[in-house]
Amino acid sequence: MRKNYLSKEGYEKLDEELRDLKTRGRKEIAQEIAEARAKGDLSENAEYDAAKEAQGHLEKKIAELENTLATAQIINKDDINTSKAYLLSTVTILNKKTDKKMKYTLVSKDEANFKEGKISVDSPIGKAILGTEVGEKVSVDVPAGTLELEILNIER
């Protein structure tokens, strides 16, 4: 079974989302189903079909979150070696073509949020910089072409 490496904050966020889906989410879907059922004939009731489909999506999301949390291993930021870029490392990189600096925190796919500067270690850039040291240069193939990146700094 594959482990899901998460920060403590990431684990708590997913756990909170799971609890919300199990309580509020299930309650809302049950109400939608009850309202649709009250409208009569279920064989031609599009609202009922839509509510049942939404229930299926909700239950799938709940199962995925339960699996992620069950296989999670929480990583402590203080235990991370800063000599190389690892999960939960914050890495400053320089795009050699644009001469632009970017700062990303490497996280699992479950915690990735580009707006917060958190990129997945499974993303093309994340894979390329994982395990690198300060001063290393890497090439990354992305949909827009090839990026030439230099690792400027690694921190916790």
CSV table of C-alpha atoms in Angstrom, one decimal:
chain,number,residue,atom,x,y,z
A,1,MET,CA,0.0,0.0,0.0
A,2,ARG,CA,1.4,3.4,-1.0
A,3,LYS,CA,2.0,5.9,1.8
A,4,ASN,CA,0.7,9.4,1.6
A,5,TYR,CA,3.2,11.8,3.1
A,6,LEU,CA,1.4,14.8,4.6
A,7,SER,CA,2.3,17.7,6.9
A,8,LYS,CA,0.4,17.9,10.2
A,9,GLU,CA,-1.5,20.9,8.8
A,10,GLY,CA,-2.4,19.0,5.6
A,11,TYR,CA,-3.6,16.0,7.5
A,12,GLU,CA,-5.8,18.2,9.8
A,13,LYS,CA,-7.2,20.0,6.8
A,14,LEU,CA,-8.2,16.7,5.0
A,15,ASP,CA,-9.6,15.3,8.3
A,16,GLU,CA,-11.7,18.4,8.7
A,17,GLU,CA,-13.0,18.1,5.2
A,18,LEU,CA,-13.9,14.5,5.7
A,19,ARG,CA,-15.8,15.3,8.9
A,20,ASP,CA,-17.7,18.0,7.0
A,21,LEU,CA,-18.6,15.8,4.1
A,22,LYS,CA,-19.8,13.0,6.5
A,23,THR,CA,-22.0,15.4,8.5
A,24,ARG,CA,-23.1,18.5,6.6
A,25,GLY,CA,-22.6,17.0,3.1
A,26,ARG,CA,-24.6,13.8,3.7
A,27,LYS,CA,-27.3,15.7,5.5
A,28,GLU,CA,-27.7,18.1,2.5
A,29,ILE,CA,-27.8,15.2,0.0
A,30,ALA,CA,-30.4,13.4,2.1
A,31,GLN,CA,-32.6,16.5,2.1
A,32,GLU,CA,-32.3,16.9,-1.7
A,33,ILE,CA,-33.2,13.2,-2.2
A,34,ALA,CA,-36.2,13.6,0.2
A,35,GLU,CA,-37.4,16.7,-1.6
A,36,ALA,CA,-37.1,15.1,-5.0
A,37,ARG,CA,-38.8,11.9,-3.8
A,38,ALA,CA,-41.7,14.0,-2.5
A,39,LYS,CA,-42.4,15.3,-6.0
A,40,GLY,CA,-43.8,12.0,-7.1
A,41,ASP,CA,-43.0,9.4,-9.8
A,42,LEU,CA,-39.3,8.5,-9.5
A,43,SER,CA,-39.1,6.9,-12.9
A,44,GLU,CA,-39.1,10.3,-14.7
A,45,ASN,CA,-37.8,12.5,-11.9
A,46,ALA,CA,-34.6,14.3,-13.1
A,47,GLU,CA,-34.1,16.0,-9.7
A,48,TYR,CA,-34.1,12.6,-7.9
A,49,ASP,CA,-31.6,11.2,-10.4
A,50,ALA,CA,-29.3,14.2,-10.0
A,51,ALA,CA,-29.5,14.0,-6.2
A,52,LYS,CA,-28.7,10.3,-6.3
A,53,GLU,CA,-25.7,11.0,-8.6
A,54,ALA,CA,-24.5,13.7,-6.3
A,55,GLN,CA,-24.8,11.2,-3.4
A,56,GLY,CA,-22.6,8.8,-5.4
A,57,HIS,CA,-19.9,11.5,-6.0
A,58,LEU,CA,-20.0,12.5,-2.3
A,59,GLU,CA,-19.6,8.9,-1.1
A,60,LYS,CA,-16.7,8.4,-3.6
A,61,LYS,CA,-15.0,11.6,-2.2
A,62,ILE,CA,-15.5,10.4,1.4
A,63,ALA,CA,-13.9,7.0,0.5
A,64,GLU,CA,-10.9,8.7,-1.2
A,65,LEU,CA,-10.3,10.9,1.8
A,66,GLU,CA,-10.7,8.0,4.2
A,67,ASN,CA,-8.1,6.0,2.2
A,68,THR,CA,-5.7,9.0,2.1
A,69,LEU,CA,-5.9,9.5,5.8
A,70,ALA,CA,-5.7,5.8,6.6
A,71,THR,CA,-2.4,5.6,4.6
A,72,ALA,CA,-1.0,8.9,5.7
A,73,GLN,CA,2.3,9.4,7.3
A,74,ILE,CA,2.8,12.7,8.9
A,75,ILE,CA,6.1,14.4,8.3
A,76,ASN,CA,7.6,16.8,10.8
A,77,LYS,CA,9.2,19.8,9.1
A,78,ASP,CA,11.9,19.9,11.8
A,79,ASP,CA,13.1,16.5,10.7
A,80,ILE,CA,13.8,17.6,7.1
A,81,ASN,CA,17.4,17.8,5.9
A,82,THR,CA,17.8,21.1,4.1
A,83,SER,CA,20.9,20.0,2.0
A,84,LYS,CA,18.5,18.5,-0.6
A,85,ALA,CA,15.0,19.3,-1.8
A,86,TYR,CA,12.6,16.9,-0.1
A,87,LEU,CA,8.9,16.8,0.7
A,88,LEU,CA,8.0,19.9,2.7
A,89,SER,CA,11.1,21.7,1.7
A,90,THR,CA,10.7,25.3,0.5
A,91,VAL,CA,12.8,25.7,-2.6
A,92,THR,CA,13.7,29.0,-4.3
A,93,ILE,CA,14.4,28.4,-8.0
A,94,LEU,CA,15.5,30.7,-10.9
A,95,ASN,CA,13.9,30.3,-14.3
A,96,LYS,CA,17.0,30.8,-16.5
A,97,LYS,CA,14.9,31.9,-19.6
A,98,THR,CA,12.9,34.6,-17.9
A,99,ASP,CA,15.4,35.4,-15.1
A,100,LYS,CA,12.5,35.1,-12.7
A,101,LYS,CA,12.8,33.7,-9.1
A,102,MET,CA,10.0,31.4,-7.8
A,103,LYS,CA,9.5,29.9,-4.4
A,104,TYR,CA,7.7,26.6,-3.9
A,105,THR,CA,7.0,24.3,-1.1
A,106,LEU,CA,7.1,20.6,-2.2
A,107,VAL,CA,4.0,18.7,-0.9
A,108,SER,CA,2.0,15.6,-1.7
A,109,LYS,CA,-0.7,15.8,-4.4
A,110,ASP,CA,-3.3,16.0,-1.6
A,111,GLU,CA,-1.9,19.3,-0.3
A,112,ALA,CA,-0.9,20.9,-3.6
A,113,ASN,CA,-2.2,24.5,-4.0
A,114,PHE,CA,-0.5,26.6,-6.6
A,115,LYS,CA,-2.0,29.8,-5.2
A,116,GLU,CA,-0.3,29.1,-1.9
A,117,GLY,CA,3.0,28.2,-3.6
A,118,LYS,CA,2.6,24.5,-2.8
A,119,ILE,CA,3.4,22.2,-5.7
A,120,SER,CA,3.1,18.4,-5.8
A,121,VAL,CA,6.2,16.3,-5.9
A,122,ASP,CA,4.3,14.4,-8.6
A,123,SER,CA,4.1,17.5,-10.9
A,124,PRO,CA,6.8,18.0,-13.6
A,125,ILE,CA,8.6,20.8,-11.7
A,126,GLY,CA,8.2,18.9,-8.4
A,127,LYS,CA,9.7,15.8,-9.8
A,128,ALA,CA,12.6,17.7,-11.4
A,129,ILE,CA,13.6,19.5,-8.2
A,130,LEU,CA,13.0,16.7,-5.8
A,131,GLY,CA,16.4,15.5,-4.4
A,132,THR,CA,18.4,18.4,-5.9
A,133,GLU,CA,20.9,20.5,-4.0
A,134,VAL,CA,21.6,24.3,-4.0
A,135,GLY,CA,23.4,25.3,-7.2
A,136,GLU,CA,22.1,22.4,-9.3
A,137,LYS,CA,20.4,23.1,-12.7
A,138,VAL,CA,17.6,21.0,-14.0
A,139,SER,CA,15.5,20.9,-17.2
A,140,VAL,CA,11.8,20.4,-17.0
A,141,ASP,CA,9.5,19.5,-19.9
A,142,VAL,CA,6.2,21.4,-19.4
A,143,PRO,CA,3.3,21.9,-21.9
A,144,ALA,CA,4.7,25.4,-22.8
A,145,GLY,CA,8.2,23.9,-23.6
A,146,THR,CA,11.3,23.2,-21.6
A,147,LEU,CA,12.2,25.2,-18.5
A,148,GLU,CA,15.8,25.6,-17.4
A,149,LEU,CA,15.8,26.0,-13.6
A,150,GLU,CA,18.5,26.6,-11.1
A,151,ILE,CA,18.1,25.7,-7.4
A,152,LEU,CA,19.0,28.9,-5.4
A,153,ASN,CA,17.9,28.0,-1.9
A,154,ILE,CA,16.4,25.1,0.2
A,155,GLU,CA,14.8,25.7,3.5
A,156,ARG,CA,12.3,24.2,5.9
